[in-house]
Amino acid sequence: MSLPVLSALAAGAEPSPSPSTSTGPLTAPTLQDAQESATHAASWVEENWSTWLAIGLRVLLILVIAAALRVFVRRSITKLIDRMSRTAEAVDGTTLGGLLVNAERRRQRSQAIGSVLRSVASFLIMGTAALMILGTFQINLAPLLASAGVAGVAIGFGARNLVTDFLSGVFMILEDQYGVGDVIDAGVASGEVIEVGLRVTKLRGDNGEIWYVRNGEVKRIGNLSQGWATAGVDVTVRSSEELDHVRSVIEDVAETISKEEPWNERLWGPVEILGLDSVLLDSMVVRVSAKTMPGKASSVERELRWRIKRAFDAADIRIVGGPTAPVEEEPVDPAAAVAAPSVLGNPASPQSEATAPIPSPASSAPSGVPK
């Protein structure tokens, strides 16, 4: 074997290096590789652009419809509340107007109702739109809805008092149970309503204090300012008075007060004499009643008492101070109960000397004489 052949066999036995085990420097991507990558990306975009466009247009359409629907519903609610307020203002000054709330109460009640309705409408519309958008991206909503339900139950149990207060406030406002300016008895507190909220109602008591009453704690409400009020006056006179004369005097007072301002506006009905409320041995009670404007019964009662007292004084009719008149007695001489001075009080008087004890002979003998 010649030397060239051996050299060729030695060269063929040596393994050729593979690209994977090459330890040489990495070659930079060529222009052809970049062209191939760009071609693949362009083809992928070309294959999916229609899907992306459809999803984008669907999301845009959902947002536009939700926004337009939200604006329409909110404006409709605002117009409805304004129409209700104008309807209430149109009947002011009539008989029905007296049964309605004042301007401040209407304004605050309308704002509260409108705010609640607008918030609920916005939450429903935007929440539905968000779920539809998530569904457009093919996101499984079942776990999300289940988690939201569990979270809602947990929040409901943890903040049940807050939810109770809120719901009670909503129904109180919707049902118009009371409003600003009303005098109410809420059980836990009583006074004039100065603010009505969805969670707390503020009352001002008789002494000026402010009560914050949670709406969920109110179990009963006595509204003293809705509809009409009744002014009742009990006049107690002697049983010897002539009833027809007493009635005529009270009727004159009622006719006079019903024609004078501002009592003619506060009285919503004639002053009625209901008759004898009770008859005792030496007194009798005459019941007088009148239907008045809400919240004005106390002032009408005070004015009626004032006028009836002056009329009775002019007519020589005596008003006794209680259910039974005190029995008059003859004046007693204060000196009658004092005993006359005794002569025994003077030790020098003959009577005192006559009553003095007689001394014994032993005590009166001289000390030097034996006994």
mmCIF file of C-alpha atoms in Angstrom:
data_model
loop_
_atom_site.group_PDB
_atom_site.id
_atom_site.type_symbol
_atom_site.label_atom_id
_atom_site.label_comp_id
_atom_site.label_asym_id
_atom_site.label_seq_id
_atom_site.Cartn_x
_atom_site.Cartn_y
_atom_site.Cartn_z
ATOM 1 C CA MET A 1 0.000 0.000 0.000
ATOM 2 C CA SER A 2 1.389 3.253 -1.027
ATOM 3 C CA LEU A 3 1.699 6.341 1.141
ATOM 4 C CA PRO A 4 -1.023 8.328 -0.633
ATOM 5 C CA VAL A 5 -3.547 5.552 -0.032
ATOM 6 C CA LEU A 6 -2.734 5.380 3.694
ATOM 7 C CA SER A 7 -3.108 9.110 3.979
ATOM 8 C CA ALA A 8 -6.493 8.911 2.338
ATOM 9 C CA LEU A 9 -7.689 6.124 4.685
ATOM 10 C CA ALA A 10 -6.504 8.098 7.743
ATOM 11 C CA ALA A 11 -8.318 11.122 6.565
ATOM 12 C CA GLY A 12 -11.555 9.107 5.965
ATOM 13 C CA ALA A 13 -11.480 7.493 9.385
ATOM 14 C CA GLU A 14 -11.588 10.892 11.148
ATOM 15 C CA PRO A 15 -15.268 11.841 11.872
ATOM 16 C CA SER A 16 -16.569 15.001 10.314
ATOM 17 C CA PRO A 17 -17.783 17.685 12.811
ATOM 18 C CA SER A 18 -21.602 18.025 13.110
ATOM 19 C CA PRO A 19 -23.370 21.370 13.336
ATOM 20 C CA SER A 20 -24.776 20.477 16.747
ATOM 21 C CA THR A 21 -21.467 19.794 18.365
ATOM 22 C CA SER A 22 -19.637 22.610 16.761
ATOM 23 C CA THR A 23 -17.951 24.832 19.277
ATOM 24 C CA GLY A 24 -17.245 27.539 16.841
ATOM 25 C CA PRO A 25 -18.859 30.982 16.898
ATOM 26 C CA LEU A 26 -22.650 31.247 16.121
ATOM 27 C CA THR A 27 -23.461 32.460 12.706
ATOM 28 C CA ALA A 28 -25.720 35.556 12.455
ATOM 29 C CA PRO A 29 -29.163 35.084 10.866
ATOM 30 C CA THR A 30 -29.040 35.695 7.272
ATOM 31 C CA LEU A 31 -31.343 37.860 5.215
ATOM 32 C CA GLN A 32 -33.097 34.788 3.987
ATOM 33 C CA ASP A 33 -33.959 33.726 7.550
ATOM 34 C CA ALA A 34 -35.404 37.172 8.302
ATOM 35 C CA GLN A 35 -37.469 37.018 5.167
ATOM 36 C CA GLU A 36 -38.835 33.629 6.159
ATOM 37 C CA SER A 37 -39.787 34.867 9.692
ATOM 38 C CA ALA A 38 -41.503 37.926 8.260
ATOM 39 C CA THR A 39 -43.325 35.738 5.822
ATOM 40 C CA HIS A 40 -44.578 33.446 8.602
ATOM 41 C CA ALA A 41 -45.715 36.447 10.727
ATOM 42 C CA ALA A 42 -47.465 38.039 7.784
ATOM 43 C CA SER A 43 -49.217 34.828 6.950
ATOM 44 C CA TRP A 44 -50.327 34.400 10.623
ATOM 45 C CA VAL A 45 -51.644 37.948 10.738
ATOM 46 C CA GLU A 46 -53.357 37.437 7.400
ATOM 47 C CA GLU A 47 -55.022 34.309 8.695
ATOM 48 C CA ASN A 48 -56.258 35.919 12.018
ATOM 49 C CA TRP A 49 -56.918 39.562 11.170
ATOM 50 C CA SER A 50 -60.527 38.855 10.338
ATOM 51 C CA THR A 51 -61.054 37.260 13.766
ATOM 52 C CA TRP A 52 -59.420 40.171 15.541
ATOM 53 C CA LEU A 53 -61.434 42.665 13.570
ATOM 54 C CA ALA A 54 -64.648 40.828 14.355
ATOM 55 C CA ILE A 55 -63.834 40.742 18.084
ATOM 56 C CA GLY A 56 -62.877 44.428 18.119
ATOM 57 C CA LEU A 57 -66.013 45.465 16.274
ATOM 58 C CA ARG A 58 -68.139 43.343 18.593
ATOM 59 C CA VAL A 59 -66.564 44.905 21.701
ATOM 60 C CA LEU A 60 -66.958 48.399 20.248
ATOM 61 C CA LEU A 61 -70.588 47.715 19.396
ATOM 62 C CA ILE A 62 -71.288 46.444 22.917
ATOM 63 C CA LEU A 63 -69.674 49.526 24.483
ATOM 64 C CA VAL A 64 -71.537 51.926 22.194
ATOM 65 C CA ILE A 65 -74.908 50.255 22.837
ATOM 66 C CA ALA A 66 -74.279 50.114 26.610
ATOM 67 C CA ALA A 67 -73.261 53.793 26.762
ATOM 68 C CA ALA A 68 -76.224 54.898 24.658
ATOM 69 C CA LEU A 69 -78.632 52.784 26.690
ATOM 70 C CA ARG A 70 -77.195 54.107 29.949
ATOM 71 C CA VAL A 71 -77.569 57.719 28.836
ATOM 72 C CA PHE A 72 -81.124 57.097 27.635
ATOM 73 C CA VAL A 73 -82.208 55.370 30.851
ATOM 74 C CA ARG A 74 -80.631 58.012 33.099
ATOM 75 C CA ARG A 75 -82.283 60.845 31.181
ATOM 76 C CA SER A 76 -85.611 59.058 31.264
ATOM 77 C CA ILE A 77 -85.363 58.633 35.025
ATOM 78 C CA THR A 78 -84.433 62.312 35.454
ATOM 79 C CA LYS A 79 -87.373 63.444 33.317
ATOM 80 C CA LEU A 80 -89.727 61.169 35.223
ATOM 81 C CA ILE A 81 -88.591 62.563 38.576
ATOM 82 C CA ASP A 82 -88.883 66.152 37.295
ATOM 83 C CA ARG A 83 -92.383 65.469 36.004
ATOM 84 C CA MET A 84 -93.419 64.074 39.370
ATOM 85 C CA SER A 85 -92.054 67.186 41.091
ATOM 86 C CA ARG A 86 -93.893 69.510 38.694
ATOM 87 C CA THR A 87 -97.117 67.581 39.217
ATOM 88 C CA ALA A 88 -96.764 67.994 42.959
ATOM 89 C CA GLU A 89 -96.038 71.716 42.603
ATOM 90 C CA ALA A 90 -99.089 72.204 40.362
ATOM 91 C CA VAL A 91 -101.506 71.222 43.140
ATOM 92 C CA ASP A 92 -99.975 73.512 45.761
ATOM 93 C CA GLY A 93 -102.552 75.835 47.237
ATOM 94 C CA THR A 94 -105.378 73.341 46.788
ATOM 95 C CA THR A 95 -106.917 70.937 49.257
ATOM 96 C CA LEU A 96 -104.734 68.154 47.934
ATOM 97 C CA GLY A 97 -101.696 70.390 48.185
ATOM 98 C CA GLY A 98 -101.956 70.443 51.943
ATOM 99 C CA LEU A 99 -101.569 66.686 52.039
ATOM 100 C CA LEU A 100 -98.331 66.802 50.074
ATOM 101 C CA VAL A 101 -94.830 67.454 51.274
ATOM 102 C CA ASN A 102 -93.084 70.820 51.175
ATOM 103 C CA ALA A 103 -90.649 71.941 48.494
ATOM 104 C CA GLU A 104 -87.513 70.922 50.358
ATOM 105 C CA ARG A 105 -88.936 67.523 51.122
ATOM 106 C CA ARG A 106 -89.949 66.985 47.483
ATOM 107 C CA ARG A 107 -86.555 68.089 46.250
ATOM 108 C CA GLN A 108 -84.602 65.805 48.575
ATOM 109 C CA ARG A 109 -86.916 62.864 48.020
ATOM 110 C CA SER A 110 -86.694 63.295 44.237
ATOM 111 C CA GLN A 111 -82.924 63.477 44.378
ATOM 112 C CA ALA A 112 -82.694 60.362 46.535
ATOM 113 C CA ILE A 113 -85.069 58.343 44.356
ATOM 114 C CA GLY A 114 -83.383 59.514 41.154
ATOM 115 C CA SER A 115 -79.923 58.740 42.508
ATOM 116 C CA VAL A 116 -80.918 55.225 43.528
ATOM 117 C CA LEU A 117 -82.635 54.448 40.223
ATOM 118 C CA ARG A 118 -79.773 55.855 38.147
ATOM 119 C CA SER A 119 -77.180 53.910 40.144
ATOM 120 C CA VAL A 120 -79.115 50.664 39.788
ATOM 121 C CA ALA A 121 -79.622 51.194 36.059
ATOM 122 C CA SER A 122 -75.941 52.017 35.489
ATOM 123 C CA PHE A 123 -74.820 48.969 37.470
ATOM 124 C CA LEU A 124 -77.087 46.599 35.554
ATOM 125 C CA ILE A 125 -76.244 47.986 32.117
ATOM 126 C CA MET A 126 -72.467 48.224 32.576
ATOM 127 C CA GLY A 127 -72.280 44.893 34.415
ATOM 128 C CA THR A 128 -74.114 43.148 31.585
ATOM 129 C CA ALA A 129 -71.841 44.817 29.020
ATOM 130 C CA ALA A 130 -68.715 43.680 30.893
ATOM 131 C CA LEU A 131 -69.932 40.079 30.945
ATOM 132 C CA MET A 132 -70.724 40.208 27.240
ATOM 133 C CA ILE A 133 -67.236 41.564 26.471
ATOM 134 C CA LEU A 134 -65.618 38.770 28.469
ATOM 135 C CA GLY A 135 -67.738 36.273 26.593
ATOM 136 C CA THR A 136 -66.582 37.775 23.302
ATOM 137 C CA PHE A 137 -62.996 36.895 24.211
ATOM 138 C CA GLN A 138 -64.174 33.303 24.832
ATOM 139 C CA ILE A 139 -63.458 33.498 28.549
ATOM 140 C CA ASN A 140 -65.293 30.929 30.645
ATOM 141 C CA LEU A 141 -67.631 32.951 32.865
ATOM 142 C CA ALA A 142 -68.823 30.076 35.030
ATOM 143 C CA PRO A 143 -65.913 30.235 37.539
ATOM 144 C CA LEU A 144 -66.129 34.026 37.603
ATOM 145 C CA LEU A 145 -69.862 34.023 38.301
ATOM 146 C CA ALA A 146 -69.449 31.336 40.954
ATOM 147 C CA SER A 147 -66.690 33.329 42.676
ATOM 148 C CA ALA A 148 -68.798 36.480 42.503
ATOM 149 C CA GLY A 149 -71.724 34.628 44.046
ATOM 150 C CA VAL A 150 -69.612 33.311 46.898
ATOM 151 C CA ALA A 151 -68.126 36.760 47.480
ATOM 152 C CA GLY A 152 -71.588 38.307 47.436
ATOM 153 C CA VAL A 153 -72.861 35.833 50.022
ATOM 154 C CA ALA A 154 -69.826 36.471 52.247
ATOM 155 C CA ILE A 155 -70.229 40.245 51.978
ATOM 156 C CA GLY A 156 -73.957 39.915 52.615
ATOM 157 C CA PHE A 157 -73.378 37.997 55.838
ATOM 158 C CA GLY A 158 -70.585 40.296 56.983
ATOM 159 C CA ALA A 159 -72.385 43.551 56.186
ATOM 160 C CA ARG A 160 -75.964 42.443 56.745
ATOM 161 C CA ASN A 161 -76.686 45.430 58.990
ATOM 162 C CA LEU A 162 -75.467 47.810 56.311
ATOM 163 C CA VAL A 163 -77.549 46.064 53.659
ATOM 164 C CA THR A 164 -80.582 46.136 55.965
ATOM 165 C CA ASP A 165 -80.153 49.863 56.593
ATOM 166 C CA PHE A 166 -79.764 50.567 52.884
ATOM 167 C CA LEU A 167 -82.803 48.561 51.804
ATOM 168 C CA SER A 168 -84.927 50.036 54.592
ATOM 169 C CA GLY A 169 -83.889 53.535 53.531
ATOM 170 C CA VAL A 170 -84.780 52.830 49.918
ATOM 171 C CA PHE A 171 -88.278 51.617 50.803
ATOM 172 C CA MET A 172 -88.822 54.483 53.257
ATOM 173 C CA ILE A 173 -88.054 56.983 50.509
ATOM 174 C CA LEU A 174 -90.054 55.170 47.834
ATOM 175 C CA GLU A 175 -93.085 54.806 50.095
ATOM 176 C CA ASP A 176 -92.763 58.413 51.328
ATOM 177 C CA GLN A 177 -93.082 57.416 54.960
ATOM 178 C CA TYR A 178 -91.563 60.704 56.114
ATOM 179 C CA GLY A 179 -89.492 63.573 54.790
ATOM 180 C CA VAL A 180 -87.636 66.727 55.705
ATOM 181 C CA GLY A 181 -89.679 68.898 58.049
ATOM 182 C CA ASP A 182 -91.874 66.102 59.382
ATOM 183 C CA VAL A 183 -92.184 65.494 63.102
ATOM 184 C CA ILE A 184 -91.983 61.747 63.652
ATOM 185 C CA ASP A 185 -91.771 59.226 66.460
ATOM 186 C CA ALA A 186 -89.362 56.504 65.344
ATOM 187 C CA GLY A 187 -89.502 54.528 68.583
ATOM 188 C CA VAL A 188 -85.805 54.885 69.403
ATOM 189 C CA ALA A 189 -85.995 58.678 69.026
ATOM 190 C CA SER A 190 -88.464 61.393 68.125
ATOM 191 C CA GLY A 191 -88.167 64.870 66.678
ATOM 192 C CA GLU A 192 -88.144 66.854 63.456
ATOM 193 C CA VAL A 193 -86.570 65.253 60.386
ATOM 194 C CA ILE A 194 -83.692 67.386 59.088
ATOM 195 C CA GLU A 195 -82.147 64.904 56.644
ATOM 196 C CA VAL A 196 -83.192 61.605 55.075
ATOM 197 C CA GLY A 197 -80.431 59.309 53.823
ATOM 198 C CA LEU A 198 -80.311 55.813 52.444
ATOM 199 C CA ARG A 199 -78.635 54.525 55.613
ATOM 200 C CA VAL A 200 -79.211 57.098 58.389
ATOM 201 C CA THR A 201 -82.020 59.527 59.229
ATOM 202 C CA LYS A 202 -81.182 62.685 61.192
ATOM 203 C CA LEU A 203 -83.705 63.987 63.726
ATOM 204 C CA ARG A 204 -83.635 67.137 65.854
ATOM 205 C CA GLY A 205 -85.124 66.592 69.288
ATOM 206 C CA ASP A 206 -87.191 68.980 71.373
ATOM 207 C CA ASN A 207 -84.112 70.201 73.253
ATOM 208 C CA GLY A 208 -82.078 70.810 70.110
ATOM 209 C CA GLU A 209 -80.117 67.561 70.118
ATOM 210 C CA ILE A 210 -79.541 65.693 66.842
ATOM 211 C CA TRP A 211 -80.340 61.982 66.685
ATOM 212 C CA TYR A 212 -78.748 59.720 64.067
ATOM 213 C CA VAL A 213 -81.151 56.826 63.575
ATOM 214 C CA ARG A 214 -80.194 53.865 61.410
ATOM 215 C CA ASN A 215 -83.004 53.026 59.024
ATOM 216 C CA GLY A 216 -82.721 49.317 59.747
ATOM 217 C CA GLU A 217 -83.443 49.901 63.461
ATOM 218 C CA VAL A 218 -86.763 51.649 62.859
ATOM 219 C CA LYS A 219 -89.570 49.156 63.515
ATOM 220 C CA ARG A 220 -92.432 51.636 63.577
ATOM 221 C CA ILE A 221 -92.885 55.258 62.545
ATOM 222 C CA GLY A 222 -95.490 57.676 63.791
ATOM 223 C CA ASN A 223 -95.662 60.671 61.441
ATOM 224 C CA LEU A 224 -97.221 63.692 63.112
ATOM 225 C CA SER A 225 -96.985 65.936 60.044
ATOM 226 C CA GLN A 226 -98.810 64.067 57.297
ATOM 227 C CA GLY A 227 -102.467 64.538 56.469
ATOM 228 C CA TRP A 228 -103.963 66.644 59.230
ATOM 229 C CA ALA A 229 -103.752 67.072 62.984
ATOM 230 C CA THR A 230 -106.333 67.465 65.729
ATOM 231 C CA ALA A 231 -106.307 70.242 68.320
ATOM 232 C CA GLY A 232 -108.202 69.271 71.470
ATOM 233 C CA VAL A 233 -108.945 71.548 74.421
ATOM 234 C CA ASP A 234 -110.668 70.472 77.652
ATOM 235 C CA VAL A 235 -112.414 73.305 79.498
ATOM 236 C CA THR A 236 -113.253 72.508 83.135
ATOM 237 C CA VAL A 237 -115.974 74.699 84.654
ATOM 238 C CA ARG A 238 -118.173 74.495 87.709
ATOM 239 C CA SER A 239 -121.137 72.166 87.547
ATOM 240 C CA SER A 240 -123.435 75.043 88.443
ATOM 241 C CA GLU A 241 -122.702 76.874 85.163
ATOM 242 C CA GLU A 242 -125.396 77.069 82.541
ATOM 243 C CA LEU A 243 -124.438 74.834 79.610
ATOM 244 C CA ASP A 244 -126.162 76.913 76.929
ATOM 245 C CA HIS A 245 -124.316 80.007 78.097
ATOM 246 C CA VAL A 246 -120.989 78.159 78.060
ATOM 247 C CA ARG A 247 -121.702 76.838 74.563
ATOM 248 C CA SER A 248 -122.589 80.257 73.185
ATOM 249 C CA VAL A 249 -119.381 81.818 74.565
ATOM 250 C CA ILE A 250 -117.211 79.070 73.046
ATOM 251 C CA GLU A 251 -119.027 79.367 69.698
ATOM 252 C CA ASP A 252 -118.271 83.082 69.610
ATOM 253 C CA VAL A 253 -114.607 82.356 70.237
ATOM 254 C CA ALA A 254 -114.582 79.720 67.472
ATOM 255 C CA GLU A 255 -116.198 82.070 64.974
ATOM 256 C CA THR A 256 -113.727 84.827 65.786
ATOM 257 C CA ILE A 257 -110.595 82.709 65.508
ATOM 258 C CA SER A 258 -111.719 81.153 62.228
ATOM 259 C CA LYS A 259 -111.814 84.601 60.574
ATOM 260 C CA GLU A 260 -108.488 85.984 61.771
ATOM 261 C CA GLU A 261 -105.065 85.391 60.267
ATOM 262 C CA PRO A 262 -103.024 83.215 60.474
ATOM 263 C CA TRP A 263 -105.502 80.972 62.289
ATOM 264 C CA ASN A 264 -107.889 80.805 59.344
ATOM 265 C CA GLU A 265 -105.128 79.043 57.357
ATOM 266 C CA ARG A 266 -104.089 76.730 60.166
ATOM 267 C CA LEU A 267 -107.673 75.630 60.813
ATOM 268 C CA TRP A 268 -108.795 73.095 58.221
ATOM 269 C CA GLY A 269 -112.222 72.730 59.725
ATOM 270 C CA PRO A 270 -114.615 74.489 62.086
ATOM 271 C CA VAL A 271 -114.010 74.466 65.812
ATOM 272 C CA GLU A 272 -116.478 71.931 67.180
ATOM 273 C CA ILE A 273 -117.908 71.594 70.659
ATOM 274 C CA LEU A 274 -118.073 67.854 71.174
ATOM 275 C CA GLY A 275 -120.051 68.158 74.425
ATOM 276 C CA LEU A 276 -119.435 67.124 78.008
ATOM 277 C CA ASP A 277 -116.463 64.854 78.352
ATOM 278 C CA SER A 278 -117.092 64.177 82.044
ATOM 279 C CA VAL A 279 -119.401 65.393 84.835
ATOM 280 C CA LEU A 280 -118.283 65.329 88.446
ATOM 281 C CA LEU A 281 -119.824 66.441 91.697
ATOM 282 C CA ASP A 282 -118.637 70.016 91.546
ATOM 283 C CA SER A 283 -117.128 70.346 88.022
ATOM 284 C CA MET A 284 -117.691 69.387 84.411
ATOM 285 C CA VAL A 285 -115.382 69.140 81.392
ATOM 286 C CA VAL A 286 -116.392 70.552 77.995
ATOM 287 C CA ARG A 287 -114.477 69.072 75.043
ATOM 288 C CA VAL A 288 -113.514 71.369 72.152
ATOM 289 C CA SER A 289 -111.833 70.018 69.008
ATOM 290 C CA ALA A 290 -110.642 71.316 65.622
ATOM 291 C CA LYS A 291 -108.909 69.852 62.558
ATOM 292 C CA THR A 292 -105.703 71.749 61.846
ATOM 293 C CA MET A 293 -102.732 71.886 59.512
ATOM 294 C CA PRO A 294 -100.121 69.186 60.240
ATOM 295 C CA GLY A 295 -97.740 70.268 62.973
ATOM 296 C CA LYS A 296 -99.871 73.253 64.034
ATOM 297 C CA ALA A 297 -102.115 71.567 66.582
ATOM 298 C CA SER A 298 -100.146 72.774 69.601
ATOM 299 C CA SER A 299 -100.232 76.427 68.555
ATOM 300 C CA VAL A 300 -103.975 76.252 67.840
ATOM 301 C CA GLU A 301 -104.602 74.646 71.233
ATOM 302 C CA ARG A 302 -102.685 77.392 73.048
ATOM 303 C CA GLU A 303 -104.545 80.113 71.171
ATOM 304 C CA LEU A 304 -107.915 78.507 71.884
ATOM 305 C CA ARG A 305 -107.151 78.293 75.614
ATOM 306 C CA TRP A 306 -106.078 81.942 75.636
ATOM 307 C CA ARG A 307 -109.231 83.174 73.915
ATOM 308 C CA ILE A 308 -111.603 80.939 75.863
ATOM 309 C CA LYS A 309 -110.124 82.101 79.169
ATOM 310 C CA ARG A 310 -110.543 85.765 78.236
ATOM 311 C CA ALA A 311 -114.093 85.175 76.990
ATOM 312 C CA PHE A 312 -115.031 83.290 80.159
ATOM 313 C CA ASP A 313 -113.652 86.067 82.328
ATOM 314 C CA ALA A 314 -115.726 88.606 80.410
ATOM 315 C CA ALA A 315 -118.830 86.386 80.721
ATOM 316 C CA ASP A 316 -118.251 85.738 84.464
ATOM 317 C CA ILE A 317 -117.731 82.004 83.918
ATOM 318 C CA ARG A 318 -115.253 80.511 86.313
ATOM 319 C CA ILE A 319 -112.720 77.923 85.147
ATOM 320 C CA VAL A 320 -111.697 75.532 87.880
ATOM 321 C CA GLY A 321 -108.181 74.173 88.016
ATOM 322 C CA GLY A 322 -108.690 70.426 88.060
ATOM 323 C CA PRO A 323 -111.109 67.562 87.618
ATOM 324 C CA THR A 324 -112.635 68.370 91.002
ATOM 325 C CA ALA A 325 -113.005 71.916 92.302
ATOM 326 C CA PRO A 326 -111.616 72.573 95.800
ATOM 327 C CA VAL A 327 -114.260 73.010 98.519
ATOM 328 C CA GLU A 328 -114.341 76.560 99.837
ATOM 329 C CA GLU A 329 -114.159 76.901 103.647
ATOM 330 C CA GLU A 330 -114.714 79.826 105.994
ATOM 331 C CA PRO A 331 -111.513 81.619 106.954
ATOM 332 C CA VAL A 332 -110.231 80.500 110.342
ATOM 333 C CA ASP A 333 -109.020 82.997 112.961
ATOM 334 C CA PRO A 334 -105.313 82.273 113.501
ATOM 335 C CA ALA A 335 -105.600 83.376 117.140
ATOM 336 C CA ALA A 336 -108.402 80.942 117.829
ATOM 337 C CA ALA A 337 -106.048 78.044 118.272
ATOM 338 C CA VAL A 338 -103.827 79.946 120.757
ATOM 339 C CA ALA A 339 -104.683 79.357 124.467
ATOM 340 C CA ALA A 340 -105.102 82.281 126.856
ATOM 341 C CA PRO A 341 -102.190 83.044 129.188
ATOM 342 C CA SER A 342 -102.429 81.252 132.575
ATOM 343 C CA VAL A 343 -102.080 83.065 135.914
ATOM 344 C CA LEU A 344 -100.031 80.171 137.172
ATOM 345 C CA GLY A 345 -97.278 81.293 134.917
ATOM 346 C CA ASN A 346 -96.531 84.174 137.309
ATOM 347 C CA PRO A 347 -94.944 82.849 140.564
ATOM 348 C CA ALA A 348 -95.903 86.048 142.450
ATOM 349 C CA SER A 349 -99.600 85.691 141.763
ATOM 350 C CA PRO A 350 -101.948 84.613 144.566
ATOM 351 C CA GLN A 351 -102.883 81.511 142.574
ATOM 352 C CA SER A 352 -99.246 80.398 142.338
ATOM 353 C CA GLU A 353 -98.688 81.044 146.072
ATOM 354 C CA ALA A 354 -101.826 79.076 146.925
ATOM 355 C CA THR A 355 -100.607 76.099 144.966
ATOM 356 C CA ALA A 356 -97.125 76.149 146.516
ATOM 357 C CA PRO A 357 -96.392 73.168 148.835
ATOM 358 C CA ILE A 358 -96.598 73.818 152.628
ATOM 359 C CA PRO A 359 -93.195 73.391 154.314
ATOM 360 C CA SER A 360 -92.939 70.679 157.005
ATOM 361 C CA PRO A 361 -92.199 71.662 160.687
ATOM 362 C CA ALA A 362 -88.939 69.694 160.819
ATOM 363 C CA SER A 363 -87.528 71.595 157.888
ATOM 364 C CA SER A 364 -88.593 74.958 159.339
ATOM 365 C CA ALA A 365 -87.083 74.454 162.962
ATOM 366 C CA PRO A 366 -83.823 76.267 163.948
ATOM 367 C CA SER A 367 -80.621 74.333 163.506
ATOM 368 C CA GLY A 368 -79.566 74.686 167.230
ATOM 369 C CA VAL A 369 -82.721 73.039 168.706
ATOM 370 C CA PRO A 370 -82.493 69.259 169.041
ATOM 371 C CA LYS A 371 -85.113 67.292 167.210
#
